[in-house]
CSV table of C-alpha atoms in Angstrom, one decimal:
chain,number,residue,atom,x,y,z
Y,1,UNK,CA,0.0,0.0,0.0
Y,2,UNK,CA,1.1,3.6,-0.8
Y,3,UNK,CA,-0.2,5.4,2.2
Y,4,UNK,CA,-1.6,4.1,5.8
Y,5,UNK,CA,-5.3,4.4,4.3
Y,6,UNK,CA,-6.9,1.3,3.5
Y,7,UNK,CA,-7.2,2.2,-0.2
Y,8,UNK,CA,-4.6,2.8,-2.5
Y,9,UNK,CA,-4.0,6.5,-3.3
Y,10,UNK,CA,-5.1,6.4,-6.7
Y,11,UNK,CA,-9.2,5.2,-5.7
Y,12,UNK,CA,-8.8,6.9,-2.1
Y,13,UNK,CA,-11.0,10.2,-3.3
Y,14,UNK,CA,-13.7,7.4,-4.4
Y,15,UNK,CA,-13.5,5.1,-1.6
Y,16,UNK,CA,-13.4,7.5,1.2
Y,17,UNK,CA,-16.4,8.9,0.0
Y,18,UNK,CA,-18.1,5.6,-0.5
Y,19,UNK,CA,-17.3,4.1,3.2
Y,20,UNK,CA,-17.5,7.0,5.6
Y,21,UNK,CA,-20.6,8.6,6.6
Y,22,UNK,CA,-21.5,12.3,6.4
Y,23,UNK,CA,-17.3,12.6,4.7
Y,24,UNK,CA,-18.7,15.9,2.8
Y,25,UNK,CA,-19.9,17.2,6.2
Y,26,UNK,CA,-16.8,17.2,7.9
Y,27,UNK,CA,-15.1,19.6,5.3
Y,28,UNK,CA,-18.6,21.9,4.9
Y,29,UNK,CA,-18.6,22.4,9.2
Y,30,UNK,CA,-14.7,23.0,8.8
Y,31,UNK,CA,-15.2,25.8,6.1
Y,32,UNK,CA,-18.2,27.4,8.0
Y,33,UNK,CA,-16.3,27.4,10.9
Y,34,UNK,CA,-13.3,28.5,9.9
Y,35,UNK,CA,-15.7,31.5,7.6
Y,36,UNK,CA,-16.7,31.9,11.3
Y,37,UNK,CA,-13.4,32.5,13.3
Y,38,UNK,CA,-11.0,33.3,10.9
Y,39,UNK,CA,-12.8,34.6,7.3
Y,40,UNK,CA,-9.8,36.1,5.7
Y,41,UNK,CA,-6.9,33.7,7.0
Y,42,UNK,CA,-3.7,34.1,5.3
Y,43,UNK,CA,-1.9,30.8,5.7
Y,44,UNK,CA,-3.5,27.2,6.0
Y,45,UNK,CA,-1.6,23.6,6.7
Y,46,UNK,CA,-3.6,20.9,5.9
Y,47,UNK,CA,-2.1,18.0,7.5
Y,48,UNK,CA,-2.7,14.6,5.8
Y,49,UNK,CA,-3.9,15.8,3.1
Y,50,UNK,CA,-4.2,12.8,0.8
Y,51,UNK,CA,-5.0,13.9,-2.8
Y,52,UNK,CA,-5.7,17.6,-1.9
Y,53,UNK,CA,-10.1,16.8,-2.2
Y,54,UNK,CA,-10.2,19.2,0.8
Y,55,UNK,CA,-8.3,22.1,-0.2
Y,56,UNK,CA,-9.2,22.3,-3.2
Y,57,UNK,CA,-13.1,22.7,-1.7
Y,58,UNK,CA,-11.9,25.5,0.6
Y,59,UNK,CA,-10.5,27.5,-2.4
Y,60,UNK,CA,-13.9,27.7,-3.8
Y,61,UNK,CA,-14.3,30.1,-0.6
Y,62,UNK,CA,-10.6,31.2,0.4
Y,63,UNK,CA,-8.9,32.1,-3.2
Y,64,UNK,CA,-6.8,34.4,-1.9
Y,65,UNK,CA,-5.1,31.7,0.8
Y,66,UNK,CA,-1.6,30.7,0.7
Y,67,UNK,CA,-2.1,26.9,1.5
Y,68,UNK,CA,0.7,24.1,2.5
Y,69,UNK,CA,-0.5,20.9,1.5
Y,70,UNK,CA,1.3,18.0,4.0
Y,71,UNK,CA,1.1,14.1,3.9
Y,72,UNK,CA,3.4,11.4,4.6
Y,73,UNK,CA,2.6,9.5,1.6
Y,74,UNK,CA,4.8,10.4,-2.2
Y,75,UNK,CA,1.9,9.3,-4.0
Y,76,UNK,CA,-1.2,10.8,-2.2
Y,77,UNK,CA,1.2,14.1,-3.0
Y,78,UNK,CA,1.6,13.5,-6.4
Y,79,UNK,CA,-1.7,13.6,-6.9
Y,80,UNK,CA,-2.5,16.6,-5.3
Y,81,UNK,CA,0.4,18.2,-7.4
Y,82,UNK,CA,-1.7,17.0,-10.3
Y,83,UNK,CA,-4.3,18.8,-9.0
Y,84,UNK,CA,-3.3,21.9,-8.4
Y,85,UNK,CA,-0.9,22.7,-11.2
Y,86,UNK,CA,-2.6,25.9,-12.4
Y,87,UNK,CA,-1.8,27.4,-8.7
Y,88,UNK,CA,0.8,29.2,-7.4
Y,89,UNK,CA,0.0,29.6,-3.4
Y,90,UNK,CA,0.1,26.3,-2.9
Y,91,UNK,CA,3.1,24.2,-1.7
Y,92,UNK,CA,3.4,20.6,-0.3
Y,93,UNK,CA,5.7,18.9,2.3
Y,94,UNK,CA,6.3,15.6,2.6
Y,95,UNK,CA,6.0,14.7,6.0
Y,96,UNK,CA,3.0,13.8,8.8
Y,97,UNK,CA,2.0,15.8,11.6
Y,98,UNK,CA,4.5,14.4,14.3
Y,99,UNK,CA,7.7,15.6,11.5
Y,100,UNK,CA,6.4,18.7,10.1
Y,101,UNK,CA,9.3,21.5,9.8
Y,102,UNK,CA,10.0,24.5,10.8
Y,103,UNK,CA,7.5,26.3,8.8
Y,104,UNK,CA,6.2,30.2,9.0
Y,105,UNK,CA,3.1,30.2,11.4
Y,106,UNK,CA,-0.6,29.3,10.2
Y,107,UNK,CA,-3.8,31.2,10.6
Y,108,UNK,CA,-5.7,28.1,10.4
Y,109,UNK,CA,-4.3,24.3,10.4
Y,110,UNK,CA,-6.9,21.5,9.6
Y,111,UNK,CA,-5.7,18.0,10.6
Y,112,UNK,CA,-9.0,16.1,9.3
Y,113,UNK,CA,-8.9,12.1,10.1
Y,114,UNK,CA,-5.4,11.9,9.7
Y,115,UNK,CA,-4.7,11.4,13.0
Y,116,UNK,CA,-6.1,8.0,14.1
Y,117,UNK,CA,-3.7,5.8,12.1
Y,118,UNK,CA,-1.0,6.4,15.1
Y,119,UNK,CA,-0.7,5.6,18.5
Y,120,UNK,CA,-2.0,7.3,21.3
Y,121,UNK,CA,1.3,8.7,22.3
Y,122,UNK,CA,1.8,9.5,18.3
Y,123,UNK,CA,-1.7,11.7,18.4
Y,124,UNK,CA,-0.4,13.3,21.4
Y,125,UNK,CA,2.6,14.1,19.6
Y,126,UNK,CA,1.0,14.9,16.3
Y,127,UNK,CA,-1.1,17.6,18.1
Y,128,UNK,CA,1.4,19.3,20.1
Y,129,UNK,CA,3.1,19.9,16.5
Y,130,UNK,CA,0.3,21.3,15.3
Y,131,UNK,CA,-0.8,23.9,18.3
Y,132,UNK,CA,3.4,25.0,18.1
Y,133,UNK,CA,2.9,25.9,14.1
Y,134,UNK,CA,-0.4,28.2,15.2
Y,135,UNK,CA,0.4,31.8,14.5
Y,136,UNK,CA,-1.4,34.3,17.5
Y,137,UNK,CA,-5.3,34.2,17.3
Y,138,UNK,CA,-5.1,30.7,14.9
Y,139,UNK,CA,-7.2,27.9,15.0
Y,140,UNK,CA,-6.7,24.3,14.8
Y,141,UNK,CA,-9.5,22.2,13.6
Y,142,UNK,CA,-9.2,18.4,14.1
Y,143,UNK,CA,-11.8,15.4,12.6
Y,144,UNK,CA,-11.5,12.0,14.0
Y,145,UNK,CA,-14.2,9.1,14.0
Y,146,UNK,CA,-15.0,9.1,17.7
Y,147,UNK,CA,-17.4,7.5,20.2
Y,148,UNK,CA,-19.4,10.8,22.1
Y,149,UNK,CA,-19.1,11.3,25.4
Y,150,UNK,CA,-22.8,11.4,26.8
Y,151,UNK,CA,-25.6,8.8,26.5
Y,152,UNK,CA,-27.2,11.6,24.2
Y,153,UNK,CA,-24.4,11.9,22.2
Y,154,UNK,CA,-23.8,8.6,21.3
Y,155,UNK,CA,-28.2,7.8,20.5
Y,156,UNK,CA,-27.7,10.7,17.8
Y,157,UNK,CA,-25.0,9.2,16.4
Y,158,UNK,CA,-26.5,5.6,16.2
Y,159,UNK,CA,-29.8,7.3,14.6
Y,160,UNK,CA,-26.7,8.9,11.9
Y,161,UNK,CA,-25.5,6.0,11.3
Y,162,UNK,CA,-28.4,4.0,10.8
Y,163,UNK,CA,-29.8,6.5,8.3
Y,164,UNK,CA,-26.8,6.0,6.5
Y,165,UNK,CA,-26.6,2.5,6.2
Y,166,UNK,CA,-30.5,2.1,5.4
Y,167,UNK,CA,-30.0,4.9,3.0
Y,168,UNK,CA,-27.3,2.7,1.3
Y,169,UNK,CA,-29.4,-0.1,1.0
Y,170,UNK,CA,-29.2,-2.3,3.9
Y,171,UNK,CA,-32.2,-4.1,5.7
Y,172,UNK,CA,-33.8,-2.2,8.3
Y,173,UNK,CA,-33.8,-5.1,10.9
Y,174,UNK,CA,-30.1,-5.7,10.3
Y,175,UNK,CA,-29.2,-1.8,10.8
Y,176,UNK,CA,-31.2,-2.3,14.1
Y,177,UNK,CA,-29.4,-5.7,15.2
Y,178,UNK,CA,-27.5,-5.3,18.3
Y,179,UNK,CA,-24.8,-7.5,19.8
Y,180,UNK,CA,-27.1,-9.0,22.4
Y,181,UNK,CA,-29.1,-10.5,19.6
Y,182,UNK,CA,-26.5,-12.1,17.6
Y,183,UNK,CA,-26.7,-16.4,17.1
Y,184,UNK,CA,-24.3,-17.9,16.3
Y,185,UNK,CA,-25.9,-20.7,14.4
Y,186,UNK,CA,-26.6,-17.7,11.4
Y,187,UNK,CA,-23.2,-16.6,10.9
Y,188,UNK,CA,-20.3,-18.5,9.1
Y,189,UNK,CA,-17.6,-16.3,10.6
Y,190,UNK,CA,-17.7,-12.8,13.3
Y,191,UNK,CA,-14.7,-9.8,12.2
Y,192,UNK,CA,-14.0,-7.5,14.8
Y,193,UNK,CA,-12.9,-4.4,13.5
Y,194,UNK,CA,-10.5,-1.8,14.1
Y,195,UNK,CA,-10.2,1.8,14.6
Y,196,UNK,CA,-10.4,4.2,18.0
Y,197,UNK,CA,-13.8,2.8,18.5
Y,198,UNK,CA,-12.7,-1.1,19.2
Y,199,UNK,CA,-11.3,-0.3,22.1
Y,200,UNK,CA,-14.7,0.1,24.1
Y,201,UNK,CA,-14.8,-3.7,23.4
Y,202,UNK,CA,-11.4,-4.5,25.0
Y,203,UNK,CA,-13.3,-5.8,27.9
Y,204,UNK,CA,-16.8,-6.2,26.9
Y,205,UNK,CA,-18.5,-9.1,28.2
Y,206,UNK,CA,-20.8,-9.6,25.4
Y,207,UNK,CA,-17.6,-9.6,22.7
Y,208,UNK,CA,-16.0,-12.5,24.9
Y,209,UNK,CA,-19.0,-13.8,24.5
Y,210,UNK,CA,-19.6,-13.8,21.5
Y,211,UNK,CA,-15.6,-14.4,20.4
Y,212,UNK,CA,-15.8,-17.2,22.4
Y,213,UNK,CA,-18.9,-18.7,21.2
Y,214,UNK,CA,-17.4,-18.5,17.3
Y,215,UNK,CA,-14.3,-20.3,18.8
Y,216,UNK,CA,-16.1,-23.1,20.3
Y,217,UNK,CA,-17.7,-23.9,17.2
Y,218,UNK,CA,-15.1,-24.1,14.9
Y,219,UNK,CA,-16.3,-20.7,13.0
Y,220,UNK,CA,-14.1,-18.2,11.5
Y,221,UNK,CA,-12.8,-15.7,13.9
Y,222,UNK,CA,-11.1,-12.5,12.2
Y,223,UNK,CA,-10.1,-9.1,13.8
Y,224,UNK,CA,-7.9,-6.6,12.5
Y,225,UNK,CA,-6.0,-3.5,13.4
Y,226,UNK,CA,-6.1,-3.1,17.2
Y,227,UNK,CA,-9.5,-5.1,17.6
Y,228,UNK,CA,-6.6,-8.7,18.2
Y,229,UNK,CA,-6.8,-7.2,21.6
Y,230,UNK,CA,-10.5,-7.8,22.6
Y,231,UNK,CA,-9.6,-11.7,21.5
Y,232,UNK,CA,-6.4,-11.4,23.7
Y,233,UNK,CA,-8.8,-10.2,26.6
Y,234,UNK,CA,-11.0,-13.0,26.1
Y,235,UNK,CA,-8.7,-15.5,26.7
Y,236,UNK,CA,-8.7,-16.4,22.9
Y,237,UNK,CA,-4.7,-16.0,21.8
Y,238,UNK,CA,-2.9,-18.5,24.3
Y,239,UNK,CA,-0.6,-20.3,22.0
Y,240,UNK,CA,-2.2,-18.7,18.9
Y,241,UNK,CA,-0.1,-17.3,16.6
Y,242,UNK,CA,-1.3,-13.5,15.9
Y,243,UNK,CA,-0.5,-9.9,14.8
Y,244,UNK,CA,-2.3,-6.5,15.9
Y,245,UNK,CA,-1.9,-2.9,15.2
Y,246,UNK,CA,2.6,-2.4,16.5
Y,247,UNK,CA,1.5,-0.4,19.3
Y,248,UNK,CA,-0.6,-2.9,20.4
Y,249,UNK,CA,1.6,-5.7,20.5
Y,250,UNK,CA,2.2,-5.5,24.1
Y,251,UNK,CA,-1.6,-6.8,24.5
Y,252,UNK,CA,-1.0,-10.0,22.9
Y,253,UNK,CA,1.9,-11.1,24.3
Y,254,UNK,CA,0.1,-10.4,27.7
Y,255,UNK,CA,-2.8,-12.8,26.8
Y,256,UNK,CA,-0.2,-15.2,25.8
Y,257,UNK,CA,-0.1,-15.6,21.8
Y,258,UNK,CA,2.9,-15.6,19.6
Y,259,UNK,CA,3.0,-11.9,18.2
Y,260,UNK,CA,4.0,-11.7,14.6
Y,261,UNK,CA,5.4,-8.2,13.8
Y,262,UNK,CA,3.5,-9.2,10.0
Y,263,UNK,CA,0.3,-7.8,8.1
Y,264,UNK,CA,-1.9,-10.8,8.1
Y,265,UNK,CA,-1.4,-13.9,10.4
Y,266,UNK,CA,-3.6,-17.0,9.8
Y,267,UNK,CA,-3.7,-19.9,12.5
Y,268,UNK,CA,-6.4,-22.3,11.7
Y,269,UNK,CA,-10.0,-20.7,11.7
Y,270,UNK,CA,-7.9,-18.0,13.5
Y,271,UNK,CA,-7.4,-14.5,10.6
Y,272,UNK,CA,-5.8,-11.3,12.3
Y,273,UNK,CA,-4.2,-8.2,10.8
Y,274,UNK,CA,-2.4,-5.3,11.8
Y,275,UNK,CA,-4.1,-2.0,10.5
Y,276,UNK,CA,-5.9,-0.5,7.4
Y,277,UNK,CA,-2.6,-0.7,5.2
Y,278,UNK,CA,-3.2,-4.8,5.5
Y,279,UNK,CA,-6.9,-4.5,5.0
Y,280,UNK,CA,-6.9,-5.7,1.5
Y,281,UNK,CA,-4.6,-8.4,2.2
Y,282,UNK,CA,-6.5,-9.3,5.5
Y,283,UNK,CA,-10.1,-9.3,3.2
Y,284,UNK,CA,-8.7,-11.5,1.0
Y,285,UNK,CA,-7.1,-14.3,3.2
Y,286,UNK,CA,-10.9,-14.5,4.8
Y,287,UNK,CA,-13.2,-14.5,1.7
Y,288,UNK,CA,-10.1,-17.4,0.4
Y,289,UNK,CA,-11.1,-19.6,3.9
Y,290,UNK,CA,-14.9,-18.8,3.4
Y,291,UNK,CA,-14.8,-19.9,-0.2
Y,292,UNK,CA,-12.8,-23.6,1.0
């Protein structure tokens, strides 16, 4: 892969629009807000940039900007070069939030789902890059996929996401399905996914449960990025030879497997994989022991 997204750069614009909800909305609240705060901003970072989608949506409103356009990937920043060859206040840096250089200060810095492919300790770090590259009255906007923090919070954005999915085609009773109603007996195989969101499942009764229950009879059991660690929790890696998002890695060895520092890692009806640059590979190596 060319970029720690799950797609390659090339169909990232596409895909990213395709598999995340309300995508569009995150850049229209950041450019009313930032029209808000800061209407006549003079220099703007945008920090993982990809293929420049963003920016070039904000110049519809902020012509006048001078924009640096940052990513750690060569390729997503080819193709916002590509994209932006008539311009001439725009500039690129190779290089993710945590290694951005010494650059002139920013009246606004957007850092928009980006962050989440590192570590805790790498977001901290990310950040604090960030806030030291905002010029005097700045503002630093950051979009991450997130659980909310109140009851309230997180019934709106089940209600969201439930719109979206029925929206895009899927049954209303399986939208509404939740984990305490899950048999067994109708599935061929349970994937626990990834992202900041797993890790409310780390020590969820009902996952060990139902991890357990897949286990037991012989089913396909798959999890990938840092979700390995729900399955270490469970009791479910002893002996099992595994991988899980690096920063993780600590979890497994806890709960006893044999860590693999590798993108996917098959042990019987046992699948894991390490993040969304092996999603592809990790796909693949299930729909090949589904179709046996």
């Amino acid at each position: 892969m060319d970029n720690d997204s799950a797609h390659a750069a090339k169909s990232y614009e596409q895909e990213i629009i395709r598999t995340i909800p309300f995508h569009a909305e995150l850049y229209n609240q950041a450019i009313d807000l930032v029209k808000a705060i800061k209407p006549t901003p003079r220099r703007w970072l945008d920090t993982g940039c990809g293929p420049g989608i963003f920016v070039e949506q904000t110049m519809q409103t902020f012509a006048a900007t001078e924009y640096v356009l940052a990513d750690p990937s060569v390729a997503m920043l080819n193709l916002a070069r590509e994209r932006f060859t008539a311009h001439a206040n725009i500039s690129f840096v190779n290089a993710g939030s945590c290694d951005l250089p010494r650059l002139e200060s920013f009246d606004v810095i957007t850092a928009i789902l980006c962050h989440h492919y590192g570590s805790i300790d790498d977001r901290k770090k990310c950040l604090n890059r960030c806030r030291e590259l905002i010029g005097l009255g700045g503002i630093l906007l950051v979009f991450e996929n997130v659980r909310a923090e109140t009851d309230n919070g997180n019934k709106i954005q089940r209600q969201r996401w439930g719109a979206w999915q029925r929206d895009h085609g899927r049954a209303p009773a399986a939208v509404e399905k939740t984990l305490n109603q899950i048999e067994v007996n109708d599935y061929d195989a349970v994937m626990f996914v990834g992202g900041p969101g797993c890790r409310q499942y780390f020590e969820d009764a009902k996952a060990h449960q139902i991890a357990n229950a897949f286990q037991q009879a012989g089913k396909l059991l798959t999890a990938i990025c840092s979700a390995p660690v729900t399955l270490a929790r469970a009791g479910l890696l002893h002996n099992k030879n595994a991988t899980v998002f690096p920063s993780d890695s600590d979890e497994l060895v806890k709960g006893g497997a044999n860590y693999h520092n590798e993108a996917v890692v098959v042990d019987g009806n046992l699948i894991t994989g390490n993040g969304p640059q092996a999603a592809e590979a990790f796909a693949n190596q299930v729909i090949a022991v589904l179709n046996k």
